Tab-separated table of N, CA, C and O in Angstrom:
chain	number	residue	atom	x	y	z
A	1	UNK	N	46.225	27.220	-126.901
A	1	UNK	CA	46.644	26.105	-127.719
A	1	UNK	C	45.417	25.234	-128.008
A	1	UNK	O	44.661	24.901	-127.103
A	2	UNK	N	45.247	24.859	-129.240
A	2	UNK	CA	44.079	24.072	-129.624
A	2	UNK	C	44.308	22.596	-129.345
A	2	UNK	O	45.440	22.156	-129.107
A	3	UNK	N	43.216	21.855	-129.421
A	3	UNK	CA	43.276	20.409	-129.203
A	3	UNK	C	44.226	19.757	-130.202
A	3	UNK	O	45.073	18.946	-129.832
A	4	UNK	N	44.100	20.133	-131.474
A	4	UNK	CA	44.925	19.521	-132.523
A	4	UNK	C	46.406	19.794	-132.306
A	4	UNK	O	47.237	18.896	-132.477
A	5	UNK	N	46.738	21.012	-131.937
A	5	UNK	CA	48.147	21.329	-131.744
A	5	UNK	C	48.723	20.606	-130.520
A	5	UNK	O	49.860	20.126	-130.560
A	6	UNK	N	47.947	20.511	-129.455
A	6	UNK	CA	48.411	19.751	-128.269
A	6	UNK	C	48.607	18.288	-128.615
A	6	UNK	O	49.616	17.678	-128.259
A	7	UNK	N	47.610	17.734	-129.303
A	7	UNK	CA	47.667	16.319	-129.667
A	7	UNK	C	48.868	16.054	-130.574
A	7	UNK	O	49.608	15.091	-130.374
A	8	UNK	N	49.094	16.940	-131.536
A	8	UNK	CA	50.222	16.781	-132.448
A	8	UNK	C	51.546	16.864	-131.694
A	8	UNK	O	52.448	16.046	-131.911
A	9	UNK	N	51.676	17.854	-130.813
A	9	UNK	CA	52.930	18.012	-130.058
A	9	UNK	C	53.203	16.799	-129.175
A	9	UNK	O	54.342	16.342	-129.067
A	10	UNK	N	52.156	16.278	-128.553
A	10	UNK	CA	52.339	15.100	-127.703
A	10	UNK	C	52.703	13.861	-128.525
A	10	UNK	O	53.536	13.058	-128.108
A	11	UNK	N	52.078	13.683	-129.702
A	11	UNK	CA	52.427	12.527	-130.534
A	11	UNK	C	53.855	12.639	-131.055
A	11	UNK	O	54.570	11.637	-131.129
A	12	UNK	N	54.289	13.857	-131.383
A	12	UNK	CA	55.676	14.062	-131.809
A	12	UNK	C	56.646	13.752	-130.674
A	12	UNK	O	57.677	13.112	-130.877
A	13	UNK	N	56.321	14.207	-129.478
A	13	UNK	CA	57.163	13.931	-128.315
A	13	UNK	C	57.231	12.426	-128.049
A	13	UNK	O	58.305	11.876	-127.772
A	14	UNK	N	56.100	11.744	-128.169
A	14	UNK	CA	56.046	10.295	-127.972
A	14	UNK	C	56.947	9.589	-128.991
A	14	UNK	O	57.697	8.676	-128.652
A	15	UNK	N	56.899	10.039	-130.245
A	15	UNK	CA	57.722	9.456	-131.296
A	15	UNK	C	59.204	9.695	-131.020
A	15	UNK	O	60.031	8.789	-131.162
A	16	UNK	N	59.561	10.895	-130.577
A	16	UNK	CA	60.959	11.211	-130.284
A	16	UNK	C	61.485	10.371	-129.129
A	16	UNK	O	62.628	9.889	-129.167
A	17	UNK	N	60.669	10.199	-128.103
A	17	UNK	CA	61.074	9.372	-126.964
A	17	UNK	C	61.247	7.927	-127.405
A	17	UNK	O	62.192	7.249	-127.006
A	18	UNK	N	60.334	7.462	-128.252
A	18	UNK	CA	60.415	6.096	-128.763
A	18	UNK	C	61.695	5.897	-129.582
A	18	UNK	O	62.371	4.874	-129.437
A	19	UNK	N	62.051	6.869	-130.400
A	19	UNK	CA	63.301	6.794	-131.171
A	19	UNK	C	64.512	6.763	-130.249
A	19	UNK	O	65.445	5.978	-130.460
A	20	UNK	N	64.507	7.608	-129.235
A	20	UNK	CA	65.621	7.634	-128.281
A	20	UNK	C	65.729	6.308	-127.531
A	20	UNK	O	66.832	5.816	-127.266
A	21	UNK	N	64.591	5.732	-127.209
A	21	UNK	CA	64.558	4.437	-126.525
A	21	UNK	C	65.156	3.344	-127.409
A	21	UNK	O	65.954	2.520	-126.944
A	22	UNK	N	64.795	3.344	-128.676
A	22	UNK	CA	65.359	2.363	-129.617
A	22	UNK	C	66.870	2.545	-129.769
A	22	UNK	O	67.610	1.552	-129.777
A	23	UNK	N	67.313	3.797	-129.886
A	23	UNK	CA	68.757	4.052	-130.013
A	23	UNK	C	69.514	3.569	-128.778
A	23	UNK	O	70.577	2.962	-128.890
A	24	UNK	N	68.962	3.842	-127.615
A	24	UNK	CA	69.624	3.432	-126.371
A	24	UNK	C	69.662	1.913	-126.246
A	24	UNK	O	70.651	1.348	-125.790
A	25	UNK	N	68.603	1.241	-126.671
A	25	UNK	CA	68.573	-0.223	-126.615
A	25	UNK	C	69.602	-0.845	-127.549
A	25	UNK	O	70.165	-1.901	-127.239
A	26	UNK	N	69.847	-0.222	-128.689
A	26	UNK	CA	70.816	-0.750	-129.663
A	26	UNK	C	72.253	-0.534	-129.214
A	26	UNK	O	73.148	-1.256	-129.667
A	27	UNK	N	72.455	0.474	-128.395
A	27	UNK	CA	73.800	0.805	-127.945
A	27	UNK	C	74.378	-0.298	-127.077
A	27	UNK	O	73.679	-0.866	-126.234
A	28	UNK	N	75.648	-0.583	-127.296
A	28	UNK	CA	76.305	-1.565	-126.432
A	28	UNK	C	76.504	-0.935	-125.060
A	28	UNK	O	76.922	0.212	-124.949
A	29	UNK	N	76.173	-1.643	-124.020
A	29	UNK	CA	76.302	-1.115	-122.671
A	29	UNK	C	75.266	-0.044	-122.376
A	29	UNK	O	75.572	0.998	-121.805
A	30	UNK	N	74.032	-0.301	-122.801
A	30	UNK	CA	72.955	0.671	-122.612
A	30	UNK	C	72.781	0.991	-121.124
A	30	UNK	O	72.880	0.104	-120.265
A	31	UNK	N	72.547	2.241	-120.845
A	31	UNK	CA	72.371	2.707	-119.475
A	31	UNK	C	70.970	2.330	-118.984
A	31	UNK	O	69.979	2.837	-119.506
A	32	UNK	N	70.857	1.458	-117.986
A	32	UNK	CA	69.532	1.027	-117.525
A	32	UNK	C	68.720	2.168	-116.905
A	32	UNK	O	67.492	2.179	-117.004
A	33	UNK	N	69.399	3.139	-116.312
A	33	UNK	CA	68.675	4.262	-115.708
A	33	UNK	C	68.101	5.184	-116.785
A	33	UNK	O	67.003	5.703	-116.650
A	34	UNK	N	68.860	5.374	-117.865
A	34	UNK	CA	68.346	6.167	-118.992
A	34	UNK	C	67.160	5.448	-119.636
A	34	UNK	O	66.165	6.081	-119.985
A	35	UNK	N	67.259	4.131	-119.782
A	35	UNK	CA	66.147	3.358	-120.344
A	35	UNK	C	64.899	3.497	-119.478
A	35	UNK	O	63.792	3.694	-119.995
A	36	UNK	N	65.076	3.402	-118.182
A	36	UNK	CA	63.955	3.528	-117.264
A	36	UNK	C	63.328	4.915	-117.349
A	36	UNK	O	62.106	5.058	-117.387
A	37	UNK	N	64.154	5.940	-117.410
A	37	UNK	CA	63.643	7.309	-117.516
A	37	UNK	C	62.876	7.511	-118.823
A	37	UNK	O	61.806	8.098	-118.828
A	38	UNK	N	63.418	7.009	-119.921
A	38	UNK	CA	62.739	7.141	-121.205
A	38	UNK	C	61.402	6.400	-121.217
A	38	UNK	O	60.399	6.897	-121.729
A	39	UNK	N	61.381	5.210	-120.632
A	39	UNK	CA	60.132	4.445	-120.568
A	39	UNK	C	59.094	5.163	-119.713
A	39	UNK	O	57.907	5.192	-120.046
A	40	UNK	N	59.538	5.766	-118.613
A	40	UNK	CA	58.634	6.503	-117.736
A	40	UNK	C	58.071	7.731	-118.450
A	40	UNK	O	56.873	8.018	-118.361
A	41	UNK	N	58.938	8.446	-119.166
A	41	UNK	CA	58.489	9.612	-119.920
A	41	UNK	C	57.501	9.216	-121.010
A	41	UNK	O	56.480	9.874	-121.222
A	42	UNK	N	57.793	8.129	-121.698
A	42	UNK	CA	56.914	7.659	-122.767
A	42	UNK	C	55.538	7.296	-122.210
A	42	UNK	O	54.506	7.639	-122.796
A	43	UNK	N	55.512	6.643	-121.072
A	43	UNK	CA	54.244	6.287	-120.440
A	43	UNK	C	53.472	7.526	-120.002
A	43	UNK	O	52.256	7.602	-120.169
A	44	UNK	N	54.169	8.513	-119.473
A	44	UNK	CA	53.509	9.755	-119.053
A	44	UNK	C	52.878	10.471	-120.245
A	44	UNK	O	51.751	10.964	-120.159
A	45	UNK	N	53.596	10.505	-121.362
A	45	UNK	CA	53.051	11.143	-122.566
A	45	UNK	C	51.860	10.355	-123.076
A	45	UNK	O	50.844	10.928	-123.485
A	46	UNK	N	51.947	9.040	-123.043
A	46	UNK	CA	50.832	8.205	-123.491
A	46	UNK	C	49.584	8.440	-122.628
A	46	UNK	O	48.462	8.511	-123.142
A	47	UNK	N	49.793	8.594	-121.317
A	47	UNK	CA	48.658	8.885	-120.432
A	47	UNK	C	48.051	10.242	-120.731
A	47	UNK	O	46.832	10.407	-120.709
A	48	UNK	N	48.895	11.235	-121.020
A	48	UNK	CA	48.392	12.569	-121.387
A	48	UNK	C	47.590	12.502	-122.680
A	48	UNK	O	46.548	13.131	-122.802
A	49	UNK	N	48.079	11.743	-123.652
A	49	UNK	CA	47.354	11.585	-124.910
A	49	UNK	C	46.000	10.917	-124.675
A	49	UNK	O	44.988	11.325	-125.255
A	50	UNK	N	45.981	9.901	-123.830
A	50	UNK	CA	44.733	9.201	-123.545
A	50	UNK	C	43.740	10.119	-122.843
A	50	UNK	O	42.550	10.135	-123.184
A	51	UNK	N	44.212	10.894	-121.883
A	51	UNK	CA	43.300	11.795	-121.175
A	51	UNK	C	42.808	12.906	-122.086
A	51	UNK	O	41.660	13.340	-122.000
A	52	UNK	N	43.665	13.349	-122.981
A	52	UNK	CA	43.275	14.381	-123.932
A	52	UNK	C	42.223	13.870	-124.907
A	52	UNK	O	41.272	14.576	-125.235
A	53	UNK	N	42.371	12.632	-125.333
A	53	UNK	CA	41.417	12.089	-126.292
A	53	UNK	C	40.088	11.721	-125.624
A	53	UNK	O	39.073	11.609	-126.318
A	54	UNK	N	40.071	11.562	-124.317
A	54	UNK	CA	38.813	11.250	-123.612
A	54	UNK	C	37.981	12.493	-123.313
A	54	UNK	O	36.809	12.374	-122.994
A	55	UNK	N	38.591	13.668	-123.406
A	55	UNK	CA	37.858	14.887	-123.097
A	55	UNK	C	36.753	15.100	-124.137
A	55	UNK	O	36.963	14.878	-125.323
A	56	UNK	N	35.584	15.521	-123.684
A	56	UNK	CA	34.505	15.745	-124.635
A	56	UNK	C	34.825	16.933	-125.545
A	56	UNK	O	35.541	17.870	-125.146
A	57	UNK	N	34.346	16.853	-126.760
A	57	UNK	CA	34.575	17.941	-127.719
A	57	UNK	C	33.841	19.182	-127.259
A	57	UNK	O	32.730	19.122	-126.738
A	58	UNK	N	34.461	20.330	-127.443
A	58	UNK	CA	33.857	21.579	-127.050
A	58	UNK	C	32.815	21.989	-128.093
A	58	UNK	O	33.044	21.888	-129.288
A	59	UNK	N	31.698	22.452	-127.623
A	59	UNK	CA	30.659	22.924	-128.537
A	59	UNK	C	31.054	24.294	-129.067
A	59	UNK	O	31.495	25.161	-128.326
A	60	UNK	N	30.915	24.452	-130.326
A	60	UNK	CA	31.299	25.738	-130.953
A	60	UNK	C	30.062	26.562	-131.222
A	60	UNK	O	29.043	26.143	-131.557
């Protein structure tokens, strides 16, 4: 898997989690445990994106 494809997949996953988080927040009687899980997942993906972007470019 290339850098671009990993980065794209992670950004898509981050966006999907963010959408799910917004939907859950709008819901009446939002589940606090689901919110916590979504926030934790979003943070984990953000950390993966940050570590991926810090890696030095491979010489071709």
